[in-house]
Short mmCIF file of C-alpha atoms and ligand atoms in Angstrom, two decimals:
data_model
loop_
_atom_site.label_atom_id
_atom_site.label_comp_id
_atom_site.label_asym_id
_atom_site.label_seq_id
_atom_site.Cartn_x
_atom_site.Cartn_y
_atom_site.Cartn_z
CA UNK A 1 0.30 0.09 0.26
CA UNK A 2 1.76 3.51 -1.08
CA UNK A 3 1.36 6.48 1.74
CA UNK A 4 -1.48 8.31 -0.67
CA UNK A 5 -3.47 4.95 -0.03
CA UNK A 6 -2.43 4.66 3.96
CA UNK A 7 -3.87 8.35 4.28
CA UNK A 8 -7.07 8.12 2.71
CA UNK A 9 -7.75 4.63 4.70
CA UNK A 10 -6.51 6.13 7.84
CA UNK A 11 -8.79 9.63 7.75
CA UNK A 12 -11.75 7.58 6.98
CA UNK A 13 -11.16 4.37 9.77
CA UNK A 14 -10.85 7.72 11.60
CA UNK A 15 -14.53 9.72 10.91
CA UNK A 16 -15.75 6.25 11.72
CA UNK A 17 -14.31 3.83 14.45
CA UNK A 18 -14.63 6.48 17.37
CA UNK A 19 -18.46 5.74 16.84
CA UNK A 20 -19.74 2.60 19.02
CA UNK A 21 -22.85 2.39 16.19
CA UNK A 22 -20.25 2.10 13.35
CA UNK A 23 -19.32 -1.28 14.62
CA UNK A 24 -22.70 -2.46 16.03
CA UNK A 25 -23.93 -1.56 12.33
CA UNK A 26 -21.36 -3.82 10.89
CA UNK A 27 -22.39 -6.43 12.69
CA UNK A 28 -26.01 -6.04 12.27
CA UNK A 29 -25.09 -6.29 8.60
CA UNK A 30 -22.39 -9.16 8.38
CA UNK A 31 -24.50 -11.49 10.69
CA UNK A 32 -27.87 -10.33 8.43
CA UNK A 33 -25.78 -11.79 5.46
CA UNK A 34 -25.92 -15.52 6.21
CA UNK A 35 -27.68 -17.41 9.23
CA UNK A 36 -24.79 -19.43 9.84
CA UNK A 37 -22.51 -16.48 10.54
CA UNK A 38 -25.34 -15.15 13.10
CA UNK A 39 -24.76 -18.54 14.51
CA UNK A 40 -20.95 -18.36 15.16
CA UNK A 41 -22.14 -15.12 17.43
CA UNK A 42 -24.63 -16.06 19.39
CA UNK A 43 -22.69 -16.62 23.20
CA UNK A 44 -20.36 -13.65 22.13
CA UNK A 45 -20.24 -10.87 24.55
CA UNK A 46 -21.01 -8.50 21.43
CA UNK A 47 -19.87 -5.28 23.45
CA UNK A 48 -16.17 -7.33 23.80
CA UNK A 49 -16.22 -8.46 20.23
CA UNK A 50 -16.91 -4.79 19.28
CA UNK A 51 -13.65 -3.28 20.58
CA UNK A 52 -11.81 -6.29 18.98
CA UNK A 53 -12.73 -5.92 15.84
CA UNK A 54 -11.93 -2.64 16.45
CA UNK A 55 -7.90 -3.05 16.92
CA UNK A 56 -8.25 -6.15 14.39
CA UNK A 57 -8.92 -3.78 11.84
CA UNK A 58 -6.32 -2.00 12.87
CA UNK A 59 -3.94 -4.52 12.83
CA UNK A 60 -4.96 -4.79 9.07
CA UNK A 61 -4.49 -1.60 8.43
CA UNK A 62 -0.63 -1.52 9.83
CA UNK A 63 -0.07 -4.73 8.35
CA UNK A 64 -0.32 -2.49 4.70
CA UNK A 65 2.28 -0.38 5.74
CA UNK A 66 4.94 -3.43 7.03
CA UNK A 67 4.09 -3.80 10.70
CA UNK A 68 5.24 -7.23 11.88
CA UNK A 69 2.15 -10.17 10.91
CA UNK A 70 2.72 -11.56 14.65
CA UNK A 71 -0.88 -10.44 15.81
CA UNK A 72 -2.54 -11.27 12.07
CA UNK A 73 -1.16 -14.93 12.41
CA UNK A 74 -2.53 -15.46 15.71
CA UNK A 75 -6.21 -14.52 14.18
CA UNK A 76 -4.83 -16.47 11.71
CA UNK A 77 -4.86 -19.47 13.82
CA UNK A 78 -7.94 -18.41 15.69
CA UNK A 79 -10.11 -18.26 12.95
CA UNK A 80 -8.79 -21.75 11.43
CA UNK A 81 -10.64 -24.86 10.87
CA UNK A 82 -8.78 -26.28 14.32
CA UNK A 83 -10.26 -22.53 16.46
CA UNK A 84 -13.27 -21.13 15.52
CA UNK A 85 -14.07 -22.76 11.59
CA UNK A 86 -14.09 -19.30 9.54
CA UNK A 87 -14.68 -20.82 6.17
CA UNK A 88 -12.45 -18.93 3.74
CA UNK A 89 -15.53 -17.90 1.38
CA UNK A 90 -16.92 -15.68 4.40
CA UNK A 91 -14.24 -12.97 4.25
CA UNK A 92 -15.55 -11.74 1.15
CA UNK A 93 -19.01 -11.44 3.09
CA UNK A 94 -17.13 -9.70 5.69
CA UNK A 95 -15.25 -7.15 4.07
CA UNK A 96 -18.71 -6.18 1.83
CA UNK A 97 -19.91 -5.50 5.16
CA UNK A 98 -17.27 -3.41 6.30
CA UNK A 99 -16.85 -1.50 3.28
CA UNK A 100 -20.87 -1.04 2.83
CA UNK A 101 -20.64 0.27 6.54
CA UNK A 102 -18.18 2.49 5.91
CA UNK A 103 -20.30 3.96 3.53
CA UNK A 104 -22.71 4.59 5.70
CA UNK A 105 -20.59 6.67 8.42
CA UNK A 106 -17.90 8.48 6.51
CA UNK A 107 -19.42 11.14 5.24
CA UNK A 108 -16.27 11.72 2.80
CA UNK A 109 -16.44 8.21 1.41
CA UNK A 110 -15.99 7.49 -2.57
CA UNK A 111 -14.96 5.22 -5.16
CA UNK A 112 -11.69 6.02 -4.71
CA UNK A 113 -12.13 5.33 -0.89
CA UNK A 114 -13.18 2.08 -1.64
CA UNK A 115 -10.14 1.21 -3.93
CA UNK A 116 -8.01 2.20 -1.25
CA UNK A 117 -9.47 0.14 1.50
CA UNK A 118 -9.82 -2.77 -0.69
CA UNK A 119 -5.84 -2.90 -1.90
CA UNK A 120 -4.92 -1.98 2.06
CA UNK A 121 -6.87 -4.97 3.23
CA UNK A 122 -6.35 -7.56 0.73
CA UNK A 123 -3.32 -8.89 1.95
CA UNK A 124 -3.84 -8.89 5.63
CA UNK A 125 -7.10 -10.87 5.04
CA UNK A 126 -5.26 -13.42 2.98
CA UNK A 127 -3.40 -13.88 5.58
CA UNK A 128 -5.47 -14.65 8.08
CA UNK A 129 -8.09 -16.60 5.07
CA UNK A 130 -4.99 -18.60 4.34
CA UNK A 131 -4.00 -20.55 7.61
CA UNK A 132 -7.36 -21.85 7.45
C1 HEM B 201 -13.09 -13.55 16.97
C2 HEM B 201 -11.41 -9.86 13.85
C3 HEM B 201 -12.96 -12.18 9.83
C4 HEM B 201 -16.06 -14.64 13.22
C5 HEM B 201 -11.98 -12.07 16.29
C6 HEM B 201 -11.80 -11.67 17.32
C7 HEM B 201 -10.79 -10.49 16.14
C8 HEM B 201 -11.46 -10.96 15.29
C9 HEM B 201 -9.83 -9.41 16.98
C10 HEM B 201 -11.33 -11.38 18.62
C11 HEM B 201 -9.95 -12.52 18.98
C12 HEM B 201 -10.14 -13.58 18.47
O1 HEM B 201 -10.65 -14.13 19.16
O2 HEM B 201 -8.83 -13.98 17.78
C13 HEM B 201 -11.61 -10.38 12.69
C14 HEM B 201 -10.83 -10.23 11.59
C15 HEM B 201 -11.07 -10.26 10.75
C16 HEM B 201 -12.51 -11.49 11.16
C17 HEM B 201 -9.68 -8.57 11.66
C18 HEM B 201 -11.45 -9.99 9.04
C19 HEM B 201 -10.25 -10.54 8.38
C20 HEM B 201 -14.11 -12.90 10.43
C21 HEM B 201 -15.07 -13.91 9.94
C22 HEM B 201 -15.89 -14.42 10.85
C23 HEM B 201 -15.23 -13.84 11.96
C24 HEM B 201 -14.66 -13.95 7.82
C25 HEM B 201 -16.86 -15.39 10.27
C26 HEM B 201 -17.44 -15.31 9.14
C27 HEM B 201 -15.70 -14.52 14.27
C28 HEM B 201 -15.97 -15.53 15.53
C29 HEM B 201 -15.12 -14.93 16.76
C30 HEM B 201 -14.18 -13.84 16.10
C31 HEM B 201 -17.04 -16.18 15.87
C32 HEM B 201 -15.15 -15.35 17.96
C33 HEM B 201 -15.99 -14.74 18.85
C34 HEM B 201 -16.31 -15.25 20.16
O3 HEM B 201 -15.39 -15.20 21.01
O4 HEM B 201 -17.72 -15.70 20.44
N1 HEM B 201 -12.22 -11.56 15.24
N2 HEM B 201 -12.25 -11.05 12.28
N3 HEM B 201 -14.23 -13.19 11.80
N4 HEM B 201 -14.13 -13.73 14.37
FE1 HEM B 201 -13.18 -12.37 13.51
#
């Protein structure tokens, strides 16, 4: 990810991630995309989960800037078939739900913002999905 992309992504995330409802709406949307996905979170403390995801997305963005991938490897492990068993095809729904929620909350969101987000997150998502 070039610095132009990372600036766009950091600024976009800054306009969204301090709003608790951003993560509420993300999970509503993500769980609404599949009954199987909703079932994975029936026993989850969603208030805690929203905070964990706030940090997880930051890890994905920092990975794109060359940060060590230790934390993403741990997520790859917890999400793998011997962990939460998160099927690889579900990551596309995750990214679609994230982009739709960013569009909803970021007043400056445009096509270029969406493209910058996709480019920034894809390598980190690939690392987690690839650990399946
Ligand atoms: C837990 C991030 C994709 C389902 C977590 C945690 C984080 C996280 C930070 C808590 C730490 C842990 O338990 O390891 C992410 C990121 C994703 C992603 C950054 C995108 C690359 C997904 C997808 C699904 C999913 C696609 C389901 C289809 C879960 C579940 C938990 C979890 C079920 C455990 C919830 C619980 O403790 O009850 N995720 N996740 N995640 N994630 Fe993800």
